[in-house]
PDB file of C-alpha atoms and ligand atoms in Angstrom:
ATOM      1  CA  MET A   7      16.581  29.226 -15.452  1.00  0.00           C
ATOM      2  CA  THR A   8      18.834  31.915 -16.005  1.00  0.00           C
ATOM      3  CA  LEU A   9      21.729  31.403 -18.411  1.00  0.00           C
ATOM      4  CA  PRO A  10      25.187  31.806 -16.525  1.00  0.00           C
ATOM      5  CA  ASP A  11      27.185  34.561 -17.823  1.00  0.00           C
ATOM      6  CA  ASP A  12      30.195  32.210 -18.844  1.00  0.00           C
ATOM      7  CA  GLN A  13      27.847  30.243 -21.178  1.00  0.00           C
ATOM      8  CA  VAL A  14      26.712  33.109 -23.256  1.00  0.00           C
ATOM      9  CA  PHE A  15      29.661  32.717 -25.528  1.00  0.00           C
ATOM     10  CA  ALA A  16      29.031  29.326 -26.239  1.00  0.00           C
ATOM     11  CA  ARG A  17      25.529  30.110 -27.172  1.00  0.00           C
ATOM     12  CA  ILE A  18      26.231  32.996 -29.774  1.00  0.00           C
ATOM     13  CA  GLY A  19      30.093  32.974 -30.189  1.00  0.00           C
ATOM     14  CA  ASP A  20      32.051  35.764 -31.976  1.00  0.00           C
ATOM     15  CA  ASP A  21      29.614  35.947 -34.708  1.00  0.00           C
ATOM     16  CA  GLY A  22      26.772  36.902 -32.252  1.00  0.00           C
ATOM     17  CA  PHE A  23      28.820  39.389 -30.360  1.00  0.00           C
ATOM     18  CA  THR A  24      30.109  40.902 -33.724  1.00  0.00           C
ATOM     19  CA  ARG A  25      26.577  41.300 -34.943  1.00  0.00           C
ATOM     20  CA  LEU A  26      25.465  43.014 -31.780  1.00  0.00           C
ATOM     21  CA  VAL A  27      28.326  45.453 -31.628  1.00  0.00           C
ATOM     22  CA  ARG A  28      27.967  46.281 -35.446  1.00  0.00           C
ATOM     23  CA  ALA A  29      24.240  47.062 -34.695  1.00  0.00           C
ATOM     24  CA  PHE A  30      25.318  49.460 -31.742  1.00  0.00           C
ATOM     25  CA  TYR A  31      27.969  51.374 -33.702  1.00  0.00           C
ATOM     26  CA  ALA A  32      25.892  51.603 -37.019  1.00  0.00           C
ATOM     27  CA  GLN A  33      23.818  54.079 -34.767  1.00  0.00           C
ATOM     28  CA  VAL A  34      26.767  55.935 -33.217  1.00  0.00           C
ATOM     29  CA  PRO A  35      27.939  58.285 -35.959  1.00  0.00           C
ATOM     30  CA  GLY A  36      24.341  59.793 -36.396  1.00  0.00           C
ATOM     31  CA  ASP A  37      23.671  60.168 -32.770  1.00  0.00           C
ATOM     32  CA  ASP A  38      23.792  63.670 -31.548  1.00  0.00           C
ATOM     33  CA  LEU A  39      25.021  62.916 -28.011  1.00  0.00           C
ATOM     34  CA  LEU A  40      27.178  59.788 -28.535  1.00  0.00           C
ATOM     35  CA  GLY A  41      28.638  60.573 -32.193  1.00  0.00           C
ATOM     36  CA  PRO A  42      30.854  63.379 -31.205  1.00  0.00           C
ATOM     37  CA  LEU A  43      32.423  61.257 -28.456  1.00  0.00           C
ATOM     38  CA  TYR A  44      33.723  58.328 -30.832  1.00  0.00           C
ATOM     39  CA  PRO A  45      36.800  58.411 -32.796  1.00  0.00           C
ATOM     40  CA  PRO A  46      35.393  58.897 -36.355  1.00  0.00           C
ATOM     41  CA  ASP A  47      38.440  57.540 -37.887  1.00  0.00           C
ATOM     42  CA  ASP A  48      38.628  54.506 -35.783  1.00  0.00           C
ATOM     43  CA  LEU A  49      35.082  53.170 -35.362  1.00  0.00           C
ATOM     44  CA  ALA A  50      35.989  49.846 -36.521  1.00  0.00           C
ATOM     45  CA  GLY A  51      38.843  49.904 -33.838  1.00  0.00           C
ATOM     46  CA  ALA A  52      36.027  50.785 -31.156  1.00  0.00           C
ATOM     47  CA  GLU A  53      33.812  47.985 -32.468  1.00  0.00           C
ATOM     48  CA  THR A  54      36.625  45.573 -31.952  1.00  0.00           C
ATOM     49  CA  ARG A  55      37.426  46.654 -28.548  1.00  0.00           C
ATOM     50  CA  LEU A  56      33.827  46.461 -27.226  1.00  0.00           C
ATOM     51  CA  ARG A  57      33.220  43.136 -28.999  1.00  0.00           C
ATOM     52  CA  ASP A  58      36.576  41.594 -27.493  1.00  0.00           C
ATOM     53  CA  PHE A  59      35.515  42.777 -24.023  1.00  0.00           C
ATOM     54  CA  LEU A  60      32.204  41.078 -24.214  1.00  0.00           C
ATOM     55  CA  VAL A  61      33.677  37.985 -25.698  1.00  0.00           C
ATOM     56  CA  PHE A  62      36.090  37.913 -22.693  1.00  0.00           C
ATOM     57  CA  ARG A  63      33.513  38.883 -19.987  1.00  0.00           C
ATOM     58  CA  PHE A  64      31.128  36.220 -21.084  1.00  0.00           C
ATOM     59  CA  GLY A  65      33.219  33.241 -21.322  1.00  0.00           C
ATOM     60  CA  GLY A  66      35.126  33.191 -24.584  1.00  0.00           C
ATOM     61  CA  PRO A  67      38.644  33.805 -25.542  1.00  0.00           C
ATOM     62  CA  GLN A  68      40.789  36.537 -23.657  1.00  0.00           C
ATOM     63  CA  ARG A  69      41.789  38.594 -26.546  1.00  0.00           C
ATOM     64  CA  TYR A  70      40.657  41.646 -24.907  1.00  0.00           C
ATOM     65  CA  VAL A  71      42.964  41.277 -21.774  1.00  0.00           C
ATOM     66  CA  GLU A  72      45.759  40.272 -23.812  1.00  0.00           C
ATOM     67  CA  GLN A  73      45.702  43.278 -25.985  1.00  0.00           C
ATOM     68  CA  ARG A  74      44.238  45.857 -23.653  1.00  0.00           C
ATOM     69  CA  GLY A  75      44.896  44.619 -20.132  1.00  0.00           C
ATOM     70  CA  HIS A  76      42.515  44.747 -17.128  1.00  0.00           C
ATOM     71  CA  PRO A  77      39.140  46.325 -18.341  1.00  0.00           C
ATOM     72  CA  ARG A  78      39.225  49.219 -15.653  1.00  0.00           C
ATOM     73  CA  LEU A  79      35.974  50.335 -17.324  1.00  0.00           C
ATOM     74  CA  ARG A  80      35.268  53.249 -15.028  1.00  0.00           C
ATOM     75  CA  MET A  81      38.905  54.740 -15.429  1.00  0.00           C
ATOM     76  CA  ARG A  82      38.752  54.177 -19.178  1.00  0.00           C
ATOM     77  CA  HIS A  83      35.440  56.275 -19.284  1.00  0.00           C
ATOM     78  CA  ALA A  84      36.691  59.108 -16.949  1.00  0.00           C
ATOM     79  CA  PRO A  85      37.437  61.397 -19.949  1.00  0.00           C
ATOM     80  CA  TYR A  86      33.814  61.234 -20.884  1.00  0.00           C
ATOM     81  CA  ALA A  87      31.253  63.270 -18.994  1.00  0.00           C
ATOM     82  CA  ILE A  88      28.548  60.634 -18.430  1.00  0.00           C
ATOM     83  CA  ASP A  89      25.360  62.055 -16.974  1.00  0.00           C
ATOM     84  CA  GLU A  90      21.971  60.537 -16.906  1.00  0.00           C
ATOM     85  CA  ALA A  91      21.165  61.663 -20.403  1.00  0.00           C
ATOM     86  CA  LEU A  92      24.159  60.337 -21.903  1.00  0.00           C
ATOM     87  CA  ARG A  93      23.757  56.897 -19.914  1.00  0.00           C
ATOM     88  CA  ASP A  94      20.214  56.463 -21.106  1.00  0.00           C
ATOM     89  CA  ARG A  95      21.159  57.215 -24.606  1.00  0.00           C
ATOM     90  CA  TRP A  96      23.969  54.556 -24.617  1.00  0.00           C
ATOM     91  CA  VAL A  97      21.687  52.150 -23.240  1.00  0.00           C
ATOM     92  CA  ALA A  98      18.705  53.198 -25.783  1.00  0.00           C
ATOM     93  CA  LEU A  99      21.257  52.395 -28.648  1.00  0.00           C
ATOM     94  CA  MET A 100      22.195  49.035 -27.133  1.00  0.00           C
ATOM     95  CA  ASP A 101      18.703  48.086 -26.447  1.00  0.00           C
ATOM     96  CA  ARG A 102      17.848  48.833 -30.113  1.00  0.00           C
ATOM     97  CA  ALA A 103      20.970  46.595 -31.137  1.00  0.00           C
ATOM     98  CA  LEU A 104      19.715  43.841 -28.955  1.00  0.00           C
ATOM     99  CA  ASP A 105      16.263  44.047 -30.711  1.00  0.00           C
ATOM    100  CA  GLU A 106      17.748  44.045 -34.274  1.00  0.00           C
ATOM    101  CA  SER A 107      20.396  41.232 -33.800  1.00  0.00           C
ATOM    102  CA  ALA A 108      17.836  39.031 -32.619  1.00  0.00           C
ATOM    103  CA  LEU A 109      19.996  36.891 -30.238  1.00  0.00           C
ATOM    104  CA  PRO A 110      18.535  33.828 -28.508  1.00  0.00           C
ATOM    105  CA  PRO A 111      15.966  34.974 -25.897  1.00  0.00           C
ATOM    106  CA  ASP A 112      17.955  33.630 -22.910  1.00  0.00           C
ATOM    107  CA  VAL A 113      21.070  35.505 -24.247  1.00  0.00           C
ATOM    108  CA  THR A 114      19.110  38.821 -24.568  1.00  0.00           C
ATOM    109  CA  ALA A 115      17.874  38.223 -21.052  1.00  0.00           C
ATOM    110  CA  VAL A 116      21.345  38.171 -19.772  1.00  0.00           C
ATOM    111  CA  LEU A 117      22.834  40.903 -21.834  1.00  0.00           C
ATOM    112  CA  ARG A 118      20.006  43.601 -21.491  1.00  0.00           C
ATOM    113  CA  PRO A 119      20.092  44.192 -17.671  1.00  0.00           C
ATOM    114  CA  PHE A 120      24.220  43.861 -17.755  1.00  0.00           C
ATOM    115  CA  PHE A 121      24.390  46.704 -20.024  1.00  0.00           C
ATOM    116  CA  ALA A 122      21.920  48.843 -18.142  1.00  0.00           C
ATOM    117  CA  ASP A 123      23.874  48.177 -14.930  1.00  0.00           C
ATOM    118  CA  VAL A 124      27.304  48.776 -16.225  1.00  0.00           C
ATOM    119  CA  ALA A 125      26.092  52.076 -18.018  1.00  0.00           C
ATOM    120  CA  THR A 126      24.780  53.069 -14.517  1.00  0.00           C
ATOM    121  CA  PHE A 127      28.112  52.228 -12.923  1.00  0.00           C
ATOM    122  CA  LEU A 128      30.008  54.293 -15.450  1.00  0.00           C
ATOM    123  CA  ARG A 129      27.923  57.403 -14.686  1.00  0.00           C
ATOM    124  CA  ASN A 130      30.481  60.031 -13.454  1.00  0.00           C
ATOM    125  CA  ARG A 131      28.368  63.115 -13.387  1.00  0.00           C
TER     126      ARG A 131
HETATM  127  C1  LIG B   9      27.262  54.909 -20.295  1.00  0.00           C
HETATM  128  C2  LIG B   9      27.595  55.354 -21.446  1.00  0.00           C
HETATM  129  C3  LIG B   9      28.821  54.975 -22.198  1.00  0.00           C
HETATM  130  C4  LIG B   9      29.624  55.896 -22.802  1.00  0.00           C
HETATM  131  C5  LIG B   9      29.192  57.335 -23.246  1.00  0.00           C
HETATM  132  C6  LIG B   9      30.466  55.243 -23.425  1.00  0.00           C
HETATM  133  C7  LIG B   9      31.708  55.667 -24.324  1.00  0.00           C
HETATM  134  C8  LIG B   9      32.721  55.313 -24.588  1.00  0.00           C
HETATM  135  C9  LIG B   9      33.687  55.984 -25.552  1.00  0.00           C
HETATM  136  C10 LIG B   9      33.691  57.402 -26.059  1.00  0.00           C
HETATM  137  C11 LIG B   9      34.627  55.025 -25.527  1.00  0.00           C
HETATM  138  C12 LIG B   9      35.830  55.012 -26.634  1.00  0.00           C
HETATM  139  C13 LIG B   9      35.775  54.252 -27.955  1.00  0.00           C
HETATM  140  C14 LIG B   9      37.105  53.650 -28.378  1.00  0.00           C
HETATM  141  O1  LIG B   9      37.745  54.255 -29.016  1.00  0.00           O
HETATM  142  O2  LIG B   9      37.072  52.409 -27.783  1.00  0.00           O
HETATM  143  C15 LIG B   9      34.380  53.743 -24.934  1.00  0.00           C
HETATM  144  C16 LIG B   9      35.013  52.641 -24.859  1.00  0.00           C
HETATM  145  C17 LIG B   9      34.642  51.500 -24.423  1.00  0.00           C
HETATM  146  N1  LIG B   9      33.500  51.251 -23.773  1.00  0.00           N
HETATM  147 FE1  LIG B   9      32.091  52.626 -23.340  1.00  0.00          FE
HETATM  148  N2  LIG B   9      30.545  53.986 -22.970  1.00  0.00           N
HETATM  149  C18 LIG B   9      29.327  53.732 -22.253  1.00  0.00           C
HETATM  150  C19 LIG B   9      29.122  52.683 -21.732  1.00  0.00           C
HETATM  151  C20 LIG B   9      29.791  51.373 -21.906  1.00  0.00           C
HETATM  152  C21 LIG B   9      29.230  50.194 -21.405  1.00  0.00           C
HETATM  153  C22 LIG B   9      27.838  49.786 -20.707  1.00  0.00           C
HETATM  154  C23 LIG B   9      30.164  49.183 -21.692  1.00  0.00           C
HETATM  155  C24 LIG B   9      30.197  47.630 -21.137  1.00  0.00           C
HETATM  156  C25 LIG B   9      29.223  46.936 -20.956  1.00  0.00           C
HETATM  157  C26 LIG B   9      31.126  49.862 -22.133  1.00  0.00           C
HETATM  158  C27 LIG B   9      32.340  49.250 -22.522  1.00  0.00           C
HETATM  159  C28 LIG B   9      33.481  49.747 -23.326  1.00  0.00           C
HETATM  160  C29 LIG B   9      34.708  49.277 -23.583  1.00  0.00           C
HETATM  161  C30 LIG B   9      35.086  47.728 -23.380  1.00  0.00           C
HETATM  162  C31 LIG B   9      35.473  50.154 -24.295  1.00  0.00           C
HETATM  163  C32 LIG B   9      36.977  50.057 -24.895  1.00  0.00           C
HETATM  164  C33 LIG B   9      37.859  50.304 -23.760  1.00  0.00           C
HETATM  165  C34 LIG B   9      39.456  50.252 -24.266  1.00  0.00           C
HETATM  166  O3  LIG B   9      39.814  49.101 -24.242  1.00  0.00           O
HETATM  167  O4  LIG B   9      39.851  51.305 -24.513  1.00  0.00           O
HETATM  168  N3  LIG B   9      30.957  51.235 -22.510  1.00  0.00           N
HETATM  169  N4  LIG B   9      33.208  54.058 -24.279  1.00  0.00           N
END
């Protein structure tokens, strides 16, 4: 049976999301497509924003909404020209982060298609 979204946080906690997002951002500065888009002096902040969003989205504390408001992800990504190549690269880095952080298989089975679908939704070119 598929793990319900709102039970993912209960399975992996802040720690699991922190490890995942850290594994993702560890690849960003060296990436030729994604590296230039992210704030070099605030990668830790970017890490926290993505982590807290995922915690909120998957049944954990509401820190993201308290600090950032409604996610409005399409609007927040409007400044970036997200074409198919950029979308695919983001997903490739996240797929690698999922492999590296070795979360429980039922969690990975929920997160992998979630990231792919949201990334497709964020394409704006
Ligand atoms: C499709 C390719 C994507 C690109 C090129 C991209 C790029 C970016 C960039 C450059 C930022 C600013 C970093 C910061 O300072 O916070 C950002 C923020 C963010 N991204 Fe993405 N992103 C992509 C996909 C996604 C996906 C799939 C998700 C969620 C599943 C996501 C969730 C977020 C969140 C929550 C923030 C922080 C928003 C805020 O509160 O300001 N992004 N993204």
